[in-house]
Amino acid sequence: MRLEKCWFCSSTVYPGHGIQFVRNDAKVFRFCRSKCHKNFKMKRNPRKVKWTKAYRCLHGKDMTQDSTFEFERKRNRPERYDRNVTEQTLKAIPLITKIRHERQKKHITNRQKQGKTKERERDAKELEQDIQMLPKKDVMLSTQKTKVVVKVSQQQTEENLMEE
Amino acid sequence: MAAFLRSKCSSVGRTLMGGLGNNLFGAVNSHVEAVTRPSYCDAICQQVRTFIQMRTNLKVVDNSGAKRVMCIQSLRGKKGARLGDTIIGSVKEAQPRGKVKKGDVVYGVVVRAAMKRGRNDGSEIQFDDNAVVLVNNKGELIGTRVFGPVPHELRKKKHLKILALAEHVV
């Protein structure tokens, strides 16, 4: 049994699910659920609908190029059954999925890095601008702390000079 | 004169439907006849697809010479015919010097239906239009070619000749 991909959202169409639409030029459109079929009937472009795989890949939201995707491929030649091969494949599946999930996590953290640095910059700027809004006690504390740090550094430099 | 008037009325009705996407009109009409309409209209008026029943117009997708057939009886039962069923139809439009003439009563196998039909694996299949291949009363083909995609369910119905002649089997 072949697991096809949905034409609209690119998810897997499991046996017994979904609907096939055959156009008069014999192109077959497979849909995983009525949501995808309805969107197709409304002539929506899957690349412009945000929840589809096509959109997410196009806008760099998902990991697209990875060696773990190479295992899942459309093969038109049926494999001859071999017990050892089947056993090894079954063992490999969870391992590969684990690796893929880790890489996807990494991809997401990499994508979030930019936003985090920007957020930090924004926070620093806000602190600089609106420091007078803080109650005076806190401001005093923060300034004292910085003074202490400066003193330490100065001391260190003096010590360094002495040594020299 | 009457025939001319009727044809004019029907053409006006069809343009109305196509232009405005008048849902009410479409709903009323679907009871009477499920005309195969071009796909641009489908998006506008989401018509409920029904069985192939009396007065359904079907496209003929072989080289028998007929172009349009109107269903006058479905050999299936009360509800009407679906994908793969046999119908009796009368030829409404035909090409000159074909094997069938206008007004002939013919048998036909429904090879494409716009109404969705469940498959053995639980999924469903739906086509663009309603199409028929003409056969004689023994189930032998009148034409010698079949155009467009046909479903593999015809094998179960023992229309192997249609499957052999078809361009695409889905």
Coordinates of C-alpha atoms in Angstrom, one line a residue:
Chain A
M1 CA 0.0 0.0 0.0
R2 CA 1.4 3.3 -1.0
L3 CA 1.1 6.4 1.3
E4 CA 0.5 9.4 -1.0
K5 CA 1.1 13.0 -0.2
C6 CA -1.8 15.5 -0.1
W7 CA -1.7 17.9 -3.0
F8 CA -2.5 20.9 -0.8
C9 CA -0.8 20.5 2.5
S10 CA 1.8 17.8 1.6
S11 CA 0.9 15.6 4.6
T12 CA 0.6 11.9 4.2
V13 CA -2.7 10.5 3.0
Y14 CA -3.2 7.2 4.8
P15 CA -5.4 4.5 3.2
G16 CA -9.0 5.0 3.7
H17 CA -8.7 8.8 4.1
G18 CA -9.4 11.7 1.9
I19 CA -10.6 12.1 -1.7
Q20 CA -9.1 11.9 -5.1
F21 CA -10.1 14.4 -7.8
V22 CA -9.2 13.4 -11.4
R23 CA -9.1 16.2 -13.9
N24 CA -10.0 15.6 -17.5
D25 CA -6.3 15.6 -18.5
A26 CA -5.9 12.6 -16.1
K27 CA -4.0 14.5 -13.5
V28 CA -4.9 13.1 -10.1
F29 CA -5.2 15.5 -7.1
R30 CA -5.1 13.7 -3.7
F31 CA -6.4 15.4 -0.6
C32 CA -5.9 14.3 3.0
R33 CA -9.2 15.8 4.3
S34 CA -12.1 18.0 3.2
K35 CA -10.3 21.1 4.4
C36 CA -7.6 20.6 1.8
H37 CA -10.2 19.7 -0.9
K38 CA -12.3 22.8 -0.1
N39 CA -9.2 25.0 -0.3
F40 CA -8.4 23.5 -3.7
K41 CA -12.0 24.2 -4.9
M42 CA -11.6 27.8 -3.8
K43 CA -8.6 27.9 -6.1
R44 CA -6.2 28.8 -3.3
N45 CA -2.5 28.5 -4.0
P46 CA -0.9 26.3 -1.3
R47 CA 2.3 28.5 -1.5
K48 CA 0.2 31.4 -0.2
V49 CA -1.7 29.6 2.6
K50 CA 0.3 29.8 5.8
W51 CA -0.5 26.4 7.3
T52 CA 0.7 24.3 4.3
K53 CA 4.1 22.7 4.0
A54 CA 4.7 24.5 0.7
Y55 CA 4.4 27.9 2.4
R56 CA 6.6 26.9 5.4
C57 CA 9.3 25.5 3.2
L58 CA 9.2 28.5 0.9
H59 CA 9.6 31.0 3.7
G60 CA 12.4 29.1 5.4
K61 CA 10.3 28.2 8.4
D62 CA 11.0 24.5 8.2
M63 CA 14.1 22.6 7.5
T64 CA 14.0 21.6 3.9
Q65 CA 17.4 20.2 2.9
D66 CA 18.6 17.4 5.1
S67 CA 20.0 13.9 4.6
T68 CA 17.3 12.5 6.8
F69 CA 14.7 13.3 4.2
E70 CA 16.5 11.2 1.6
F71 CA 15.2 7.9 3.1
E72 CA 11.6 8.7 2.4
R73 CA 11.4 8.7 -1.4
K74 CA 9.0 7.5 -4.1
R75 CA 10.3 4.2 -5.5
N76 CA 8.6 2.7 -8.5
R77 CA 10.4 -0.6 -8.3
P78 CA 9.0 -2.9 -5.6
E79 CA 11.6 -4.2 -3.1
R80 CA 12.0 -8.0 -2.8
Y81 CA 11.1 -9.0 0.7
D82 CA 14.2 -9.8 2.8
R83 CA 13.9 -10.5 6.5
N84 CA 17.2 -9.0 7.5
V85 CA 16.7 -5.8 5.5
T86 CA 13.2 -5.4 7.0
E87 CA 14.5 -5.8 10.5
Q88 CA 17.3 -3.3 9.9
T89 CA 14.9 -0.9 8.4
L90 CA 12.6 -1.2 11.4
K91 CA 15.5 -0.6 13.7
A92 CA 16.6 2.4 11.7
I93 CA 13.3 4.2 11.6
P94 CA 13.2 5.5 15.2
L95 CA 16.9 6.4 15.1
I96 CA 16.4 8.5 11.9
T97 CA 13.3 10.2 13.2
K98 CA 15.2 11.1 16.4
I99 CA 18.0 12.6 14.5
R100 CA 15.6 14.5 12.3
H101 CA 13.8 15.9 15.3
E102 CA 17.0 17.1 16.8
R103 CA 18.1 18.8 13.6
Q104 CA 14.7 20.4 13.3
K105 CA 15.0 21.7 16.9
K106 CA 18.4 23.1 16.0
H107 CA 17.0 24.8 12.9
I108 CA 14.4 26.5 15.0
T109 CA 16.8 27.7 17.6
N110 CA 19.1 29.1 14.9
R111 CA 16.1 30.9 13.4
Q112 CA 15.3 32.4 16.8
K113 CA 18.8 33.6 17.5
Q114 CA 18.3 36.8 15.4
G115 CA 15.1 37.7 17.2
K116 CA 16.7 37.2 20.6
T117 CA 19.6 39.5 19.9
K118 CA 17.2 42.1 18.6
E119 CA 15.1 41.8 21.7
R120 CA 18.2 42.3 23.9
E121 CA 19.1 45.4 22.0
R122 CA 15.6 46.7 22.4
D123 CA 15.6 46.1 26.1
A124 CA 18.9 47.9 26.6
K125 CA 17.6 50.9 24.7
E126 CA 14.5 51.0 26.8
L127 CA 16.5 50.8 30.0
E128 CA 18.6 53.7 28.8
Q129 CA 15.7 55.9 27.8
D130 CA 13.3 55.2 30.7
I131 CA 15.7 54.8 33.6
Q132 CA 14.1 57.7 35.4
M133 CA 10.8 55.9 35.6
L134 CA 12.3 53.4 38.1
P135 CA 11.9 54.1 41.8
K136 CA 15.1 55.9 43.1
K137 CA 16.1 53.0 45.4
D138 CA 16.5 50.6 42.5
V139 CA 18.4 53.2 40.5
M140 CA 20.8 53.8 43.4
L141 CA 21.4 50.2 43.8
S142 CA 22.1 49.7 40.2
T143 CA 24.5 52.6 40.0
Q144 CA 26.3 51.5 43.2
K145 CA 26.8 48.1 41.7
T146 CA 28.3 49.5 38.6
K147 CA 30.6 51.7 40.7
V148 CA 31.8 48.7 42.5
V149 CA 32.6 46.9 39.3
V150 CA 34.5 49.9 38.0
K151 CA 36.5 50.1 41.2
V152 CA 37.5 46.5 41.0
S153 CA 38.6 46.9 37.4
Q154 CA 40.6 50.0 38.4
Q155 CA 42.2 48.2 41.2
Q156 CA 43.1 45.4 38.9
T157 CA 44.7 47.8 36.5
E158 CA 46.7 49.4 39.3
E159 CA 47.9 46.1 40.5
N160 CA 48.9 45.2 37.0
L161 CA 50.8 48.4 36.8
M162 CA 52.5 47.7 40.1
E163 CA 53.6 44.4 38.9
E164 CA 55.0 45.8 35.8
Chain B
M1 CA -41.1 26.9 -33.0
A2 CA -41.7 25.5 -29.5
A3 CA -38.4 23.6 -29.7
F4 CA -36.6 26.8 -30.7
L5 CA -38.1 28.7 -27.8
R6 CA -37.1 26.0 -25.3
S7 CA -33.5 25.9 -26.6
K8 CA -33.3 29.7 -26.3
C9 CA -34.7 29.6 -22.7
S10 CA -32.3 26.9 -21.7
S11 CA -29.3 28.8 -23.1
V12 CA -30.4 32.0 -21.3
G13 CA -30.7 30.0 -18.1
R14 CA -27.2 28.6 -18.5
T15 CA -25.7 32.0 -19.1
L16 CA -27.4 33.3 -16.0
M17 CA -26.0 30.5 -13.9
G18 CA -22.6 31.0 -15.3
G19 CA -22.6 34.7 -15.0
L20 CA -24.2 35.3 -11.6
G21 CA -23.6 31.9 -10.0
N22 CA -27.2 31.9 -9.0
N23 CA -27.3 29.2 -6.4
L24 CA -31.1 29.0 -6.1
F25 CA -31.4 28.5 -9.8
G26 CA -28.7 25.9 -9.8
A27 CA -30.3 24.0 -6.9
V28 CA -33.6 23.8 -8.7
N29 CA -31.9 22.8 -11.9
S30 CA -29.9 20.0 -10.3
H31 CA -33.0 18.1 -9.6
V32 CA -34.0 18.1 -13.2
E33 CA -30.6 17.8 -14.9
A34 CA -27.0 17.7 -13.9
V35 CA -25.5 19.4 -16.9
T36 CA -21.8 19.0 -17.2
R37 CA -20.5 22.5 -16.8
P38 CA -17.0 23.9 -17.3
S39 CA -14.8 23.9 -14.2
Y40 CA -14.6 27.7 -13.9
C41 CA -18.3 27.6 -12.8
D42 CA -17.7 24.9 -10.1
A43 CA -15.8 27.3 -7.9
I44 CA -18.6 29.9 -8.0
C45 CA -21.7 27.8 -7.5
Q46 CA -20.9 24.8 -5.4
Q47 CA -23.5 22.6 -6.8
V48 CA -24.5 19.4 -5.0
R49 CA -23.5 16.5 -7.3
T50 CA -26.2 13.9 -7.7
F51 CA -26.7 10.5 -9.2
I52 CA -27.0 10.1 -12.9
Q53 CA -30.7 10.0 -13.4
M54 CA -33.4 10.7 -15.9
R55 CA -32.6 13.8 -18.0
T56 CA -28.9 13.9 -17.0
N57 CA -26.8 15.0 -20.0
L58 CA -23.6 13.1 -20.4
K59 CA -20.6 13.7 -22.6
V60 CA -19.8 10.8 -25.0
V61 CA -16.1 10.0 -24.8
D62 CA -15.6 7.6 -27.7
N63 CA -15.6 7.8 -31.5
S64 CA -19.1 6.3 -32.0
G65 CA -20.3 9.6 -33.4
A66 CA -22.5 10.8 -30.6
K67 CA -21.5 13.9 -28.7
R68 CA -24.1 14.2 -26.1
V69 CA -26.4 11.6 -24.6
M70 CA -29.4 12.2 -22.2
C71 CA -30.0 9.6 -19.7
I72 CA -33.6 8.2 -20.0
Q73 CA -33.2 5.2 -17.6
S74 CA -30.5 4.0 -15.3
L75 CA -30.2 0.2 -15.0
R76 CA -29.2 0.4 -11.4
G77 CA -32.3 0.9 -9.3
K78 CA -34.3 3.7 -7.9
K79 CA -31.7 6.2 -7.0
G80 CA -29.8 6.4 -10.3
A81 CA -26.5 5.4 -11.8
R82 CA -23.0 6.1 -10.5
L83 CA -19.5 5.6 -11.7
G84 CA -19.3 2.3 -13.6
D85 CA -23.0 1.7 -13.9
T86 CA -24.9 1.2 -17.2
I87 CA -27.6 3.6 -18.4
I88 CA -30.0 3.8 -21.3
G89 CA -29.8 7.2 -23.1
S90 CA -31.0 9.0 -26.1
V91 CA -28.5 10.6 -28.4
K92 CA -29.1 14.4 -28.4
E93 CA -26.2 15.6 -30.4
A94 CA -24.3 13.5 -33.0
Q95 CA -21.7 14.1 -35.6
P96 CA -22.7 13.5 -39.2
R97 CA -21.8 10.0 -40.7
G98 CA -21.3 8.5 -37.3
K99 CA -22.3 5.0 -36.2
V100 CA -25.2 6.4 -34.2
K101 CA -27.7 9.1 -35.2
K102 CA -29.5 11.8 -33.2
G103 CA -32.5 10.3 -31.6
D104 CA -31.1 6.8 -31.2
V105 CA -31.7 5.0 -28.0
V106 CA -28.4 3.5 -26.8
Y107 CA -26.8 1.8 -23.8
G108 CA -23.8 3.4 -22.1
V109 CA -21.3 2.8 -19.4
V110 CA -20.6 5.8 -17.1
V111 CA -16.8 6.1 -17.1
R112 CA -16.6 9.5 -15.3
A113 CA -19.0 11.0 -12.7
A114 CA -18.8 14.3 -10.9
M115 CA -20.4 12.7 -7.9
K116 CA -17.9 11.2 -5.6
R117 CA -17.8 7.4 -5.3
G118 CA -16.2 5.4 -2.5
R119 CA -13.3 3.1 -3.4
N120 CA -12.5 -0.2 -2.0
D121 CA -9.7 1.2 0.2
G122 CA -12.1 3.7 1.8
S123 CA -11.0 6.8 -0.1
E124 CA -13.2 8.5 -2.6
I125 CA -12.9 9.5 -6.2
Q126 CA -14.4 12.3 -8.1
F127 CA -14.1 13.4 -11.7
D128 CA -14.5 16.7 -13.6
D129 CA -17.6 15.8 -15.6
N130 CA -20.2 13.1 -16.4
A131 CA -19.0 11.0 -19.3
V132 CA -20.3 7.8 -21.0
V133 CA -19.0 5.2 -23.4
L134 CA -21.6 3.8 -25.7
V135 CA -22.1 0.0 -25.8
N136 CA -24.7 -2.2 -27.3
N137 CA -27.2 -4.4 -25.4
K138 CA -24.6 -7.1 -25.0
G139 CA -22.0 -4.8 -23.5
E140 CA -19.8 -4.6 -26.6
L141 CA -18.3 -1.2 -27.5
I142 CA -19.8 0.7 -30.4
G143 CA -16.8 2.9 -30.9
T144 CA -13.2 1.9 -31.2
R145 CA -11.4 4.5 -29.0
V146 CA -11.9 5.8 -25.5
F147 CA -10.8 9.3 -24.5
G148 CA -9.6 10.6 -21.2
P149 CA -9.1 8.9 -17.8
V150 CA -11.3 6.0 -16.7
P151 CA -11.4 4.4 -13.2
H152 CA -10.1 0.9 -12.5
E153 CA -13.5 0.0 -11.0
L154 CA -14.6 -0.9 -14.5
R155 CA -12.6 -4.1 -14.2
K156 CA -15.0 -5.3 -11.5
K157 CA -17.9 -4.5 -13.7
K158 CA -16.3 -6.6 -16.5
H159 CA -15.8 -3.7 -19.0
L160 CA -12.3 -4.8 -19.8
K161 CA -12.4 -3.6 -23.4
I162 CA -12.9 0.0 -22.1
L163 CA -9.9 -0.3 -19.8
A164 CA -7.8 -1.7 -22.6
L165 CA -8.7 1.2 -25.0
A166 CA -8.5 3.9 -22.4
E167 CA -5.6 6.5 -22.4
H168 CA -5.3 6.6 -18.6
V169 CA -6.6 4.3 -15.9
V170 CA -6.8 5.9 -12.4

